[in-house]
PDB file of C-alpha atoms in Angstrom:
ATOM      1  CA  MET A   1       0.000   0.000   0.000  1.00  0.00           C
ATOM      2  CA  LEU A   2       2.872   2.331   0.710  1.00  0.00           C
ATOM      3  CA  VAL A   3       3.952   2.386  -2.950  1.00  0.00           C
ATOM      4  CA  GLU A   4       0.438   3.352  -4.063  1.00  0.00           C
ATOM      5  CA  ALA A   5       0.235   6.043  -1.367  1.00  0.00           C
ATOM      6  CA  LEU A   6       3.526   7.588  -2.435  1.00  0.00           C
ATOM      7  CA  LYS A   7       2.174   8.059  -5.967  1.00  0.00           C
ATOM      8  CA  GLU A   8      -0.187  10.678  -4.538  1.00  0.00           C
ATOM      9  CA  PHE A   9       2.444  12.433  -2.371  1.00  0.00           C
ATOM     10  CA  GLY A  10       2.014  16.196  -2.484  1.00  0.00           C
ATOM     11  CA  VAL A  11      -1.598  16.215  -3.722  1.00  0.00           C
ATOM     12  CA  MET A  12      -3.301  19.056  -1.886  1.00  0.00           C
ATOM     13  CA  GLU A  13      -6.605  20.819  -1.447  1.00  0.00           C
ATOM     14  CA  VAL A  14      -7.230  23.868  -3.566  1.00  0.00           C
ATOM     15  CA  PRO A  15      -7.384  26.969  -1.340  1.00  0.00           C
ATOM     16  CA  GLY A  16     -10.723  28.760  -1.063  1.00  0.00           C
ATOM     17  CA  ASN A  17     -13.999  27.441  -2.440  1.00  0.00           C
ATOM     18  CA  ALA A  18     -12.497  25.461  -5.327  1.00  0.00           C
ATOM     19  CA  ASP A  19     -11.846  21.714  -5.072  1.00  0.00           C
ATOM     20  CA  ASN A  20      -8.995  19.547  -6.288  1.00  0.00           C
ATOM     21  CA  PRO A  21     -10.481  17.337  -9.027  1.00  0.00           C
ATOM     22  CA  ARG A  22      -7.920  14.645  -8.245  1.00  0.00           C
ATOM     23  CA  ILE A  23      -9.184  14.248  -4.658  1.00  0.00           C
ATOM     24  CA  LEU A  24     -12.817  14.227  -5.831  1.00  0.00           C
ATOM     25  CA  GLY A  25     -11.807  11.700  -8.499  1.00  0.00           C
ATOM     26  CA  TRP A  26     -10.690   9.258  -5.800  1.00  0.00           C
ATOM     27  CA  GLN A  27     -14.294   9.103  -4.584  1.00  0.00           C
ATOM     28  CA  ARG A  28     -15.570   8.448  -8.112  1.00  0.00           C
ATOM     29  CA  GLU A  29     -12.926   5.715  -8.561  1.00  0.00           C
ATOM     30  CA  LEU A  30     -14.073   3.922  -5.406  1.00  0.00           C
ATOM     31  CA  GLN A  31     -17.727   4.321  -6.307  1.00  0.00           C
ATOM     32  CA  ALA A  32     -17.113   2.880  -9.790  1.00  0.00           C
ATOM     33  CA  ALA A  33     -15.401  -0.108  -8.146  1.00  0.00           C
ATOM     34  CA  GLY A  34     -18.456  -0.648  -5.935  1.00  0.00           C
ATOM     35  CA  LEU A  35     -16.458  -0.229  -2.733  1.00  0.00           C
ATOM     36  CA  GLY A  36     -17.830   0.970   0.562  1.00  0.00           C
ATOM     37  CA  ARG A  37     -20.868   3.081   1.131  1.00  0.00           C
ATOM     38  CA  ASP A  38     -22.132   5.063  -1.838  1.00  0.00           C
ATOM     39  CA  TYR A  39     -20.938   8.559  -0.915  1.00  0.00           C
ATOM     40  CA  GLY A  40     -22.016   9.958  -4.280  1.00  0.00           C
ATOM     41  CA  GLY A  41     -23.698  13.318  -3.799  1.00  0.00           C
ATOM     42  CA  PHE A  42     -22.286  13.558  -0.279  1.00  0.00           C
ATOM     43  CA  TYR A  43     -18.580  13.692  -0.954  1.00  0.00           C
ATOM     44  CA  ASP A  44     -18.483  16.688  -3.248  1.00  0.00           C
ATOM     45  CA  ALA A  45     -15.819  18.969  -1.745  1.00  0.00           C
ATOM     46  CA  ASP A  46     -12.243  18.471  -0.601  1.00  0.00           C
ATOM     47  CA  ALA A  47     -13.076  20.530   2.503  1.00  0.00           C
ATOM     48  CA  ILE A  48     -14.773  17.361   3.831  1.00  0.00           C
ATOM     49  CA  PRO A  49     -12.124  15.407   5.804  1.00  0.00           C
ATOM     50  CA  TRP A  50     -10.436  13.056   3.342  1.00  0.00           C
ATOM     51  CA  CYS A  51      -7.819  11.008   5.227  1.00  0.00           C
ATOM     52  CA  GLY A  52     -10.110   7.950   5.043  1.00  0.00           C
ATOM     53  CA  LEU A  53     -10.763   8.578   1.354  1.00  0.00           C
ATOM     54  CA  PHE A  54      -7.016   8.705   0.690  1.00  0.00           C
ATOM     55  CA  MET A  55      -6.520   5.431   2.583  1.00  0.00           C
ATOM     56  CA  ALA A  56      -9.421   3.791   0.722  1.00  0.00           C
ATOM     57  CA  VAL A  57      -8.114   4.661  -2.743  1.00  0.00           C
ATOM     58  CA  THR A  58      -4.645   3.517  -1.652  1.00  0.00           C
ATOM     59  CA  ALA A  59      -5.993   0.180  -0.363  1.00  0.00           C
ATOM     60  CA  HIS A  60      -8.084  -0.303  -3.502  1.00  0.00           C
ATOM     61  CA  ARG A  61      -5.183   0.329  -5.864  1.00  0.00           C
ATOM     62  CA  ALA A  62      -2.845  -1.913  -3.854  1.00  0.00           C
ATOM     63  CA  ASN A  63      -5.380  -4.763  -3.877  1.00  0.00           C
ATOM     64  CA  VAL A  64      -4.415  -5.989  -7.353  1.00  0.00           C
ATOM     65  CA  GLU A  65      -5.699  -9.502  -6.566  1.00  0.00           C
ATOM     66  CA  ARG A  66      -9.105  -7.981  -5.660  1.00  0.00           C
ATOM     67  CA  ARG A  67      -9.233  -9.978  -2.432  1.00  0.00           C
ATOM     68  CA  PRO A  68     -12.253  -8.920  -0.319  1.00  0.00           C
ATOM     69  CA  GLU A  69     -10.255  -8.981   2.932  1.00  0.00           C
ATOM     70  CA  ARG A  70      -8.034  -6.203   1.525  1.00  0.00           C
ATOM     71  CA  ASN A  71     -10.922  -3.898   0.624  1.00  0.00           C
ATOM     72  CA  PRO A  72     -11.337  -0.680   2.599  1.00  0.00           C
ATOM     73  CA  PRO A  73     -14.029  -0.637   5.311  1.00  0.00           C
ATOM     74  CA  LYS A  74     -17.570   0.133   4.166  1.00  0.00           C
ATOM     75  CA  LEU A  75     -17.565   3.518   5.935  1.00  0.00           C
ATOM     76  CA  TYR A  76     -14.036   4.392   4.810  1.00  0.00           C
ATOM     77  CA  LEU A  77     -14.509   8.168   5.139  1.00  0.00           C
ATOM     78  CA  SER A  78     -14.663   7.653   8.904  1.00  0.00           C
ATOM     79  CA  ALA A  79     -11.062   7.348  10.072  1.00  0.00           C
ATOM     80  CA  LEU A  80     -12.108   5.304  13.092  1.00  0.00           C
ATOM     81  CA  ALA A  81     -13.764   2.698  10.804  1.00  0.00           C
ATOM     82  CA  TRP A  82     -10.221   1.675   9.812  1.00  0.00           C
ATOM     83  CA  THR A  83      -9.883  -0.089  13.192  1.00  0.00           C
ATOM     84  CA  ALA A  84     -11.611  -3.023  11.465  1.00  0.00           C
ATOM     85  CA  PHE A  85      -9.266  -3.169   8.439  1.00  0.00           C
ATOM     86  CA  GLY A  86      -6.809  -6.051   8.033  1.00  0.00           C
ATOM     87  CA  LYS A  87      -5.283  -7.739  11.055  1.00  0.00           C
ATOM     88  CA  ALA A  88      -4.823  -6.224  14.517  1.00  0.00           C
ATOM     89  CA  ILE A  89      -1.185  -5.663  15.500  1.00  0.00           C
ATOM     90  CA  PRO A  90       0.071  -4.664  18.970  1.00  0.00           C
ATOM     91  CA  LYS A  91       0.759  -0.930  19.134  1.00  0.00           C
ATOM     92  CA  SER A  92       4.382  -1.633  20.035  1.00  0.00           C
ATOM     93  CA  ALA A  93       4.853  -3.704  16.863  1.00  0.00           C
ATOM     94  CA  ALA A  94       3.856  -1.099  14.239  1.00  0.00           C
ATOM     95  CA  ALA A  95       5.882  -1.545  11.052  1.00  0.00           C
ATOM     96  CA  LEU A  96       6.387  -0.074   7.591  1.00  0.00           C
ATOM     97  CA  GLY A  97       3.107   0.107   5.674  1.00  0.00           C
ATOM     98  CA  ASP A  98       0.818  -0.629   8.631  1.00  0.00           C
ATOM     99  CA  VAL A  99      -2.389   1.372   8.906  1.00  0.00           C
ATOM    100  CA  LEU A 100      -2.383   3.614  11.985  1.00  0.00           C
ATOM    101  CA  VAL A 101      -5.608   4.968  13.447  1.00  0.00           C
ATOM    102  CA  PHE A 102      -5.484   7.983  15.766  1.00  0.00           C
ATOM    103  CA  LYS A 103      -7.971   9.910  17.873  1.00  0.00           C
ATOM    104  CA  ARG A 104      -8.238  13.680  17.522  1.00  0.00           C
ATOM    105  CA  SER A 105     -10.578  16.397  18.671  1.00  0.00           C
ATOM    106  CA  GLY A 106     -13.847  15.811  16.831  1.00  0.00           C
ATOM    107  CA  GLY A 107     -13.004  12.381  15.413  1.00  0.00           C
ATOM    108  CA  GLY A 108     -10.059  10.404  14.163  1.00  0.00           C
ATOM    109  CA  HIS A 109      -7.271  10.260  11.635  1.00  0.00           C
ATOM    110  CA  VAL A 110      -5.829   7.406   9.574  1.00  0.00           C
ATOM    111  CA  GLY A 111      -2.555   7.008   7.675  1.00  0.00           C
ATOM    112  CA  LEU A 112       0.354   4.686   6.954  1.00  0.00           C
ATOM    113  CA  TYR A 113       3.328   4.035   9.219  1.00  0.00           C
ATOM    114  CA  VAL A 114       6.648   5.114   7.702  1.00  0.00           C
ATOM    115  CA  GLY A 115       8.613   5.198  10.955  1.00  0.00           C
ATOM    116  CA  HIS A 116       8.680   6.279  14.564  1.00  0.00           C
ATOM    117  CA  ASP A 117      10.787   8.171  17.062  1.00  0.00           C
ATOM    118  CA  THR A 118      10.668   8.210  20.854  1.00  0.00           C
ATOM    119  CA  SER A 119       7.398  10.148  21.093  1.00  0.00           C
ATOM    120  CA  ALA A 120       5.723  10.027  17.677  1.00  0.00           C
ATOM    121  CA  PHE A 121       4.824   8.002  14.628  1.00  0.00           C
ATOM    122  CA  HIS A 122       5.806   9.379  11.219  1.00  0.00           C
ATOM    123  CA  VAL A 123       2.656   8.966   9.148  1.00  0.00           C
ATOM    124  CA  LEU A 124       2.055   9.195   5.403  1.00  0.00           C
ATOM    125  CA  GLY A 125      -1.526  10.296   5.029  1.00  0.00           C
ATOM    126  CA  GLY A 126      -4.046  12.486   3.326  1.00  0.00           C
ATOM    127  CA  ASN A 127      -5.523  15.673   4.761  1.00  0.00           C
ATOM    128  CA  GLN A 128      -2.390  16.352   6.786  1.00  0.00           C
ATOM    129  CA  SER A 129      -2.012  20.131   6.498  1.00  0.00           C
ATOM    130  CA  ASP A 130      -4.544  19.829   3.627  1.00  0.00           C
ATOM    131  CA  ARG A 131      -2.231  17.617   1.544  1.00  0.00           C
ATOM    132  CA  VAL A 132      -0.762  14.134   1.188  1.00  0.00           C
ATOM    133  CA  THR A 133       2.407  14.355   3.239  1.00  0.00           C
ATOM    134  CA  ILE A 134       4.319  12.824   6.127  1.00  0.00           C
ATOM    135  CA  SER A 135       3.535  14.180   9.587  1.00  0.00           C
ATOM    136  CA  ARG A 136       4.560  13.329  13.141  1.00  0.00           C
ATOM    137  CA  LEU A 137       1.642  12.218  15.343  1.00  0.00           C
ATOM    138  CA  SER A 138       1.935  11.593  19.056  1.00  0.00           C
ATOM    139  CA  LYS A 139       2.078   7.949  20.089  1.00  0.00           C
ATOM    140  CA  GLN A 140      -0.396   8.830  22.853  1.00  0.00           C
ATOM    141  CA  ARG A 141      -3.115   9.478  20.259  1.00  0.00           C
ATOM    142  CA  LEU A 142      -2.789   6.013  18.647  1.00  0.00           C
ATOM    143  CA  VAL A 143      -5.983   3.936  18.769  1.00  0.00           C
ATOM    144  CA  ALA A 144      -5.064   0.941  16.598  1.00  0.00           C
ATOM    145  CA  VAL A 145      -2.443  -0.606  14.327  1.00  0.00           C
ATOM    146  CA  ARG A 146      -3.815  -2.684  11.456  1.00  0.00           C
ATOM    147  CA  ARG A 147      -1.781  -4.725   8.987  1.00  0.00           C
ATOM    148  CA  PRO A 148      -3.089  -5.461   5.482  1.00  0.00           C
ATOM    149  CA  ALA A 149      -3.998  -9.102   4.849  1.00  0.00           C
ATOM    150  CA  TYR A 150      -0.849 -10.184   3.004  1.00  0.00           C
ATOM    151  CA  LEU A 151      -0.598 -13.512   1.193  1.00  0.00           C
ATOM    152  CA  ALA A 152       3.112 -13.350   2.027  1.00  0.00           C
ATOM    153  CA  ARG A 153       4.399 -10.588   4.283  1.00  0.00           C
ATOM    154  CA  PRO A 154       6.870  -8.387   2.382  1.00  0.00           C
ATOM    155  CA  VAL A 155      10.410  -8.464   3.799  1.00  0.00           C
ATOM    156  CA  ASN A 156      10.453  -4.677   4.212  1.00  0.00           C
ATOM    157  CA  VAL A 157       7.583  -4.748   6.758  1.00  0.00           C
ATOM    158  CA  ARG A 158       9.606  -3.875   9.836  1.00  0.00           C
ATOM    159  CA  PRO A 159       9.845  -1.056  12.388  1.00  0.00           C
ATOM    160  CA  ILE A 160      11.788   1.980  11.167  1.00  0.00           C
ATOM    161  CA  VAL A 161      13.453   4.131  13.836  1.00  0.00           C
ATOM    162  CA  LEU A 162      13.782   7.782  12.830  1.00  0.00           C
ATOM    163  CA  GLY A 163      15.098  10.923  14.470  1.00  0.00           C
ATOM    164  CA  SER A 164      12.779  13.274  16.310  1.00  0.00           C
ATOM    165  CA  SER A 165      12.553  16.342  14.103  1.00  0.00           C
ATOM    166  CA  GLY A 166       9.691  18.637  13.270  1.00  0.00           C
ATOM    167  CA  SER A 167       6.645  19.572  15.283  1.00  0.00           C
ATOM    168  CA  LEU A 168       3.830  17.228  16.229  1.00  0.00           C
ATOM    169  CA  SER A 169       0.599  17.467  14.301  1.00  0.00           C
ATOM    170  CA  VAL A 170      -2.258  18.233  16.658  1.00  0.00           C
ATOM    171  CA  ASN A 171      -5.333  18.218  14.383  1.00  0.00           C
ATOM    172  CA  GLU A 172      -5.423  16.803  10.867  1.00  0.00           C
ATOM    173  CA  ALA A 173      -8.918  18.027   9.961  1.00  0.00           C
TER     174      ALA A 173
END
């Protein structure tokens, strides 16, 4: 999933009332694939939180075998719905490419593990400062670690220790 996510790195919301057609296109792509709840008519602006949408399109594109257990959750726009994705992993065992679910004021946030330092996870996700980027999120906010249902676990799925640099994200909405 990490490779698919990186293809969208840097995509960002359009400032003001305009919307990024690429972000809105992710919703149409998922709808055309028949995945999740039909958000057509509801998801019509990139001002609506889109971390779950980013994760859903990433999971869909990475699921080349079209295995149902690798599909995004039905309510994928809800970050906290990702606590049911894949296989539960102990929080202390988070590794490259795992799905991390966080709590935040007013809801949740979801993204992919790219590393950790002593106090934070480094997360590749959507709607982080209104773009697809890597942000540091406090380990104390972590709700769940979920690993995609691999047929064979890739050898690069391992913890990545990084230096503590940059500020902590406090609200990804």
